[in-house]
Amino acid sequence: MSVTAAQGFSAAGIAAGIKESGNPDLALVVNHGPRRAAAGVFTSNRVKAAPVLWSEQVLKGGEVTAVVLNSGGANACTGPKGFQDTHATAEKAAEVLTGHNAGEIAVASTGLIGTLLPMDKLLPGIETAAAALSEHGGEKAAIAIKTTDTVHKTAVAGGEGWTVGGMAKGAGMLAPGLATMLVVLTTDADVDAAGLDSALRAATRTTFDRVDSDGCMSTNDTVLLLASGASGITPEQGEFAEAVRAVCADLARQLIGDAEGASKDIRIEVVNAATEDDAVEVGRSIARNNLLKCAIHGEDPNWGRVLSAIGTTKAAFEPDQLNVAINDVWVCKNGGVGEDRDLVDMRYREVRITADLAAGTESAVIWANDLTADYVHENSAYSS
Amino acid sequence: MSVTAAQGFSAAGIAAGIKESGNPDLALVVNHGPRRAAAGVFTSNRVKAAPVLWSEQVLKGGEVTAVVLNSGGANACTGPKGFQDTHATAEKAAEVLTGHNAGEIAVASTGLIGTLLPMDKLLPGIETAAAALSEHGGEKAAIAIKTTDTVHKTAVAGGEGWTVGGMAKGAGMLAPGLATMLVVLTTDADVDAAGLDSALRAATRTTFDRVDSDGCMSTNDTVLLLASGASGITPEQGEFAEAVRAVCADLARQLIGDAEGASKDIRIEVVNAATEDDAVEVGRSIARNNLLKCAIHGEDPNWGRVLSAIGTTKAAFEPDQLNVAINDVWVCKNGGVGEDRDLVDMRYREVRITADLAAGTESAVIWANDLTADYVHENSAYSS
């Protein structure tokens, strides 16, 4: 599982002392080749963390030897000093791994925005992590990137003789514009950077990009895909892209399932839209409606709040042709009262909302969470 | 105070039995002239309630004799029957007031979306309300339109010999696209429909339109301004518009102060924006950030969440030139750490966030609320 499921990779996760709790907070993932191809997608937030600015530059070369990831601090809104710290992190990793330069080292950080990282702990931690590198270290790496995540998140897929594996963290500020929090995917398939980029962009567009737990886009979202080529196999591109998509979808589903304070996972499917963009706009509007999110928490099939959310969009539809189902009961038909709302059973964690725009043939699925008192408590504690 | 502060108006508020609680639920406001000019603005939600569709038509004539308002049901998403019910309400009021026709009667409703109104109670209630009409009935009318409001909301302003008064209700689904929940303003100034319309649109644009309590736009938002001309005075248009603006601003502030479950009122001022639209977009993005709203609830001056919200907008700014103050302490300077966050005192209900985009000279103020466990509780109860 995780980033060491594919051949040619080692990883480690250690406690460097960045977190005051003493929990693991530093992960290192190394690609031993023979190939070192890589692709990445990053947050579309215009306020980008230092490690995002750094890694975007690294990825332009299409080659990544190693990724250093830390929890316990986002290194965002930290000015020139924060960028210097990311640079020093990459330099240290290049030095420790020997024979490489900082320009091949991607860096990712997660935690509180607006504080500098304790470099006196992070830099020695890179040496400790390098010494702990193992072909079985994927699980420990996945644990070391957790912040408020209650569980670590890994996934794997693949084909004949090749594998795609990955890890993810993310539990809040979870409404990626291009990707979600920190994700590293690895493969031993022999695929070049262009093939990786194409597969990764296609995968994130319909997986991480359609997660909207709380409407808040992070400054640090990073998804990396590294290929070692160690299997010696070059899969057909469509088959490879599907494996990448499957791992992304699995990890995205795990992110929603572990969102801060959530008690429900809400699958919002918009059908019969005029365009896919319309379907996504409507799905996202429903996903971000706080009143609806409260109603779902209360197991109340309050379809009026779905319609009021749809009504704020520019999508093509006629109000008197809208249909809405909650857990397959069509509680709203033709914009008015439909089947008996008492038929809706909402006892389980997964809730399905279907919005039929009756305006075309396109569709999209957005995943969201409910809004709970636990979410408020977790996010109102002092700079959690 | 309220809608009977101006000469030429009477009002009533009674319990018609629409609410199961037996609380007041029906208000009637009558303009006795000599003038019956009127203007109105309505929700920009494309899913509009039956009374909004009706009143939009009535307002096209520029004359309104009376307004019937009910709480206890929004009459939204109720199909052709819901529209017939609104029509019947106007017909009944025209009949009871004698000498008028339904086309002069505006109707407004508020409450749960997706259920029909109990017309067997509402229609007799109009007779009861007409019998109770009084030149001192403004307060009772303001009470009868409450839903989850904990207090009724009225305001008054004016000039030499003329008055503008008003009432409002609204405590949730409070992010108007053009107006907020139900508001009726009256004046005895001798102003024609065009003058009313101009003053009302200018006023709502910078008052109700800049309230964003919970990001959820209602299907029923209605703001009406009625002029009786009973003072015989025609104020200078600028002076009149300023009085209308002052009453709207006063009522808008009261709405934020009484928002469901809120413990803080957040005044977000965006300054040095390239355009007013940029300032509003940034202010609204900050206002709708659930993580920031939780932080404010926890009295945590978490400026990183302000920056991450600004970063999602298309407004003109450079990330390393952003400055943010919370309660006048500039905790973020040039996109990084500024003054000591421990200097920020957040004990009081009103919290002021200033976002300096350093991109121009335009500004805007948006009012919002924090996100609390009480908001979740109030809105997760079964179809509250």
Short mmCIF file of N, CA and C in Angstrom, two decimals, chain A residues 69-147:
data_model
loop_
_atom_site.label_atom_id
_atom_site.label_comp_id
_atom_site.label_asym_id
_atom_site.label_seq_id
_atom_site.Cartn_x
_atom_site.Cartn_y
_atom_site.Cartn_z
N LEU A 69 7.97 16.08 3.03
CA LEU A 69 6.67 16.59 3.46
C LEU A 69 6.69 16.77 4.97
N ASN A 70 6.18 17.90 5.45
CA ASN A 70 6.05 18.06 6.90
C ASN A 70 4.63 18.46 7.28
N SER A 71 4.17 17.95 8.41
CA SER A 71 2.98 18.48 9.06
C SER A 71 3.46 19.39 10.19
N GLY A 72 2.53 20.03 10.89
CA GLY A 72 2.94 20.89 12.00
C GLY A 72 3.20 22.33 11.60
N GLY A 73 3.01 22.67 10.34
CA GLY A 73 3.20 24.05 9.90
C GLY A 73 3.08 24.14 8.40
N ALA A 74 2.28 25.11 7.89
CA ALA A 74 2.01 25.21 6.46
C ALA A 74 3.07 25.99 5.70
N ASN A 75 3.88 26.77 6.41
CA ASN A 75 4.85 27.65 5.76
C ASN A 75 4.16 28.49 4.67
N ALA A 76 2.99 29.01 5.00
CA ALA A 76 2.23 29.88 4.09
C ALA A 76 2.16 31.27 4.72
N CYS A 77 2.19 32.32 3.88
CA CYS A 77 2.16 33.70 4.37
C CYS A 77 3.34 33.94 5.31
N THR A 78 4.50 33.48 4.90
CA THR A 78 5.70 33.59 5.72
C THR A 78 6.79 34.40 5.04
N GLY A 79 6.45 35.01 3.89
CA GLY A 79 7.36 35.95 3.24
C GLY A 79 8.65 35.32 2.72
N PRO A 80 9.65 36.15 2.43
CA PRO A 80 10.92 35.65 1.87
C PRO A 80 11.60 34.62 2.77
N LYS A 81 11.51 34.79 4.09
CA LYS A 81 12.14 33.83 5.01
C LYS A 81 11.52 32.44 4.85
N GLY A 82 10.21 32.39 4.66
CA GLY A 82 9.55 31.10 4.47
C GLY A 82 10.03 30.41 3.21
N PHE A 83 10.24 31.19 2.15
CA PHE A 83 10.73 30.59 0.90
C PHE A 83 12.16 30.10 1.07
N GLN A 84 12.98 30.90 1.77
CA GLN A 84 14.36 30.46 2.06
C GLN A 84 14.36 29.14 2.83
N ASP A 85 13.41 28.99 3.76
CA ASP A 85 13.33 27.76 4.55
C ASP A 85 13.00 26.56 3.67
N THR A 86 12.07 26.75 2.72
CA THR A 86 11.76 25.65 1.80
C THR A 86 12.98 25.30 0.96
N HIS A 87 13.69 26.32 0.48
CA HIS A 87 14.89 26.10 -0.32
C HIS A 87 15.92 25.32 0.50
N ALA A 88 16.11 25.73 1.75
CA ALA A 88 17.09 25.05 2.61
C ALA A 88 16.69 23.60 2.86
N THR A 89 15.37 23.35 2.93
CA THR A 89 14.87 21.99 3.11
C THR A 89 15.26 21.12 1.91
N ALA A 90 15.07 21.66 0.72
CA ALA A 90 15.42 20.91 -0.50
C ALA A 90 16.93 20.71 -0.59
N GLU A 91 17.70 21.74 -0.24
CA GLU A 91 19.18 21.63 -0.27
C GLU A 91 19.64 20.52 0.68
N LYS A 92 19.05 20.50 1.87
CA LYS A 92 19.45 19.50 2.88
C LYS A 92 19.14 18.09 2.37
N ALA A 93 17.95 17.91 1.77
CA ALA A 93 17.57 16.58 1.26
C ALA A 93 18.51 16.17 0.14
N ALA A 94 18.87 17.10 -0.74
CA ALA A 94 19.79 16.78 -1.85
C ALA A 94 21.14 16.36 -1.30
N GLU A 95 21.59 17.05 -0.26
CA GLU A 95 22.90 16.75 0.35
C GLU A 95 22.88 15.36 1.00
N VAL A 96 21.82 15.09 1.73
CA VAL A 96 21.73 13.81 2.45
C VAL A 96 21.61 12.63 1.50
N LEU A 97 20.89 12.84 0.39
CA LEU A 97 20.69 11.73 -0.56
C LEU A 97 21.90 11.57 -1.48
N THR A 98 22.80 12.51 -1.49
CA THR A 98 24.06 12.54 -2.28
C THR A 98 23.84 12.30 -3.78
N GLY A 99 24.56 13.08 -4.54
CA GLY A 99 24.50 12.93 -6.00
C GLY A 99 23.31 13.61 -6.64
N HIS A 100 22.57 14.39 -5.88
CA HIS A 100 21.40 15.09 -6.43
C HIS A 100 21.48 16.57 -6.10
N ASN A 101 20.65 17.36 -6.78
CA ASN A 101 20.62 18.77 -6.42
C ASN A 101 19.21 19.19 -6.01
N ALA A 102 19.13 20.33 -5.34
CA ALA A 102 17.87 20.79 -4.75
C ALA A 102 16.76 20.93 -5.78
N GLY A 103 17.11 21.19 -7.01
CA GLY A 103 16.13 21.38 -8.08
C GLY A 103 15.34 20.13 -8.42
N GLU A 104 15.74 18.97 -7.85
CA GLU A 104 14.99 17.72 -8.07
C GLU A 104 14.17 17.35 -6.85
N ILE A 105 14.17 18.19 -5.83
CA ILE A 105 13.50 17.85 -4.57
C ILE A 105 12.23 18.68 -4.40
N ALA A 106 11.07 18.02 -4.40
CA ALA A 106 9.80 18.71 -4.13
C ALA A 106 9.58 18.79 -2.62
N VAL A 107 8.91 19.87 -2.19
CA VAL A 107 8.65 20.07 -0.76
C VAL A 107 7.15 20.36 -0.59
N ALA A 108 6.55 19.80 0.45
CA ALA A 108 5.14 20.07 0.76
C ALA A 108 4.99 20.23 2.26
N SER A 109 4.16 21.18 2.66
CA SER A 109 3.98 21.45 4.09
C SER A 109 2.49 21.59 4.40
N THR A 110 2.11 21.29 5.63
CA THR A 110 0.70 21.45 6.03
C THR A 110 0.62 21.74 7.52
N GLY A 111 -0.34 22.57 7.88
CA GLY A 111 -0.50 22.98 9.28
C GLY A 111 -1.00 24.41 9.33
N LEU A 112 -0.67 25.11 10.40
CA LEU A 112 -1.14 26.48 10.59
C LEU A 112 -0.50 27.44 9.58
N ILE A 113 -1.31 28.35 9.05
CA ILE A 113 -0.83 29.40 8.15
C ILE A 113 -0.23 30.52 8.99
N GLY A 114 0.88 31.10 8.52
CA GLY A 114 1.37 32.34 9.11
C GLY A 114 2.41 32.19 10.19
N THR A 115 3.02 31.01 10.31
CA THR A 115 4.13 30.86 11.27
C THR A 115 5.29 30.18 10.56
N LEU A 116 6.50 30.56 10.93
CA LEU A 116 7.70 29.97 10.34
C LEU A 116 7.92 28.57 10.91
N LEU A 117 8.52 27.70 10.13
CA LEU A 117 8.82 26.35 10.59
C LEU A 117 10.06 26.37 11.49
N PRO A 118 10.13 25.47 12.47
CA PRO A 118 11.33 25.38 13.32
C PRO A 118 12.43 24.64 12.54
N MET A 119 13.24 25.41 11.80
CA MET A 119 14.24 24.77 10.92
C MET A 119 15.30 24.02 11.72
N ASP A 120 15.52 24.44 12.99
CA ASP A 120 16.51 23.74 13.81
C ASP A 120 16.07 22.32 14.13
N LYS A 121 14.78 22.04 13.95
CA LYS A 121 14.29 20.68 14.14
C LYS A 121 14.08 19.98 12.80
N LEU A 122 13.61 20.76 11.81
CA LEU A 122 13.28 20.15 10.52
C LEU A 122 14.52 19.63 9.81
N LEU A 123 15.61 20.41 9.76
CA LEU A 123 16.79 19.99 8.98
C LEU A 123 17.44 18.73 9.55
N PRO A 124 17.67 18.66 10.88
CA PRO A 124 18.19 17.38 11.42
C PRO A 124 17.21 16.23 11.16
N GLY A 125 15.90 16.55 11.15
CA GLY A 125 14.89 15.52 10.90
C GLY A 125 15.05 14.88 9.53
N ILE A 126 15.53 15.64 8.57
CA ILE A 126 15.72 15.08 7.22
C ILE A 126 16.81 14.01 7.26
N GLU A 127 17.86 14.24 8.04
CA GLU A 127 18.91 13.21 8.18
C GLU A 127 18.34 11.95 8.83
N THR A 128 17.55 12.15 9.89
CA THR A 128 16.93 11.01 10.58
C THR A 128 16.02 10.23 9.62
N ALA A 129 15.24 10.98 8.83
CA ALA A 129 14.31 10.33 7.90
C ALA A 129 15.08 9.55 6.83
N ALA A 130 16.15 10.14 6.32
CA ALA A 130 16.94 9.47 5.28
C ALA A 130 17.51 8.16 5.80
N ALA A 131 17.93 8.17 7.07
CA ALA A 131 18.49 6.95 7.66
C ALA A 131 17.42 5.89 7.86
N ALA A 132 16.16 6.33 7.92
CA ALA A 132 15.06 5.39 8.17
C ALA A 132 14.36 4.94 6.89
N LEU A 133 14.85 5.38 5.75
CA LEU A 133 14.19 5.04 4.47
C LEU A 133 14.08 3.52 4.30
N SER A 134 12.88 3.09 3.83
CA SER A 134 12.65 1.65 3.68
C SER A 134 11.67 1.41 2.54
N GLU A 135 11.80 0.26 1.90
CA GLU A 135 10.84 -0.13 0.85
C GLU A 135 9.48 -0.43 1.46
N HIS A 136 9.41 -0.48 2.76
CA HIS A 136 8.13 -0.73 3.45
C HIS A 136 7.71 0.49 4.27
N GLY A 137 8.30 1.64 3.97
CA GLY A 137 8.07 2.83 4.78
C GLY A 137 6.85 3.65 4.42
N GLY A 138 6.06 3.19 3.43
CA GLY A 138 4.92 3.98 2.94
C GLY A 138 3.90 4.30 4.00
N GLU A 139 3.62 3.33 4.86
CA GLU A 139 2.63 3.52 5.91
C GLU A 139 3.09 4.61 6.90
N LYS A 140 4.35 4.52 7.28
CA LYS A 140 4.87 5.51 8.23
C LYS A 140 4.87 6.91 7.63
N ALA A 141 5.17 7.01 6.35
CA ALA A 141 5.13 8.31 5.68
C ALA A 141 3.72 8.88 5.72
N ALA A 142 2.73 8.01 5.45
CA ALA A 142 1.33 8.45 5.44
C ALA A 142 0.90 8.95 6.82
N ILE A 143 1.44 8.32 7.86
CA ILE A 143 1.10 8.73 9.23
C ILE A 143 1.74 10.08 9.57
N ALA A 144 2.94 10.31 9.05
CA ALA A 144 3.68 11.52 9.43
C ALA A 144 3.11 12.80 8.81
N ILE A 145 2.25 12.67 7.79
CA ILE A 145 1.70 13.90 7.17
C ILE A 145 0.33 14.25 7.72
N LYS A 146 -0.18 13.49 8.70
CA LYS A 146 -1.49 13.79 9.30
C LYS A 146 -1.46 15.10 10.08
N THR A 147 -2.56 15.86 10.01
CA THR A 147 -2.73 16.99 10.93
C THR A 147 -3.92 16.65 11.83
#
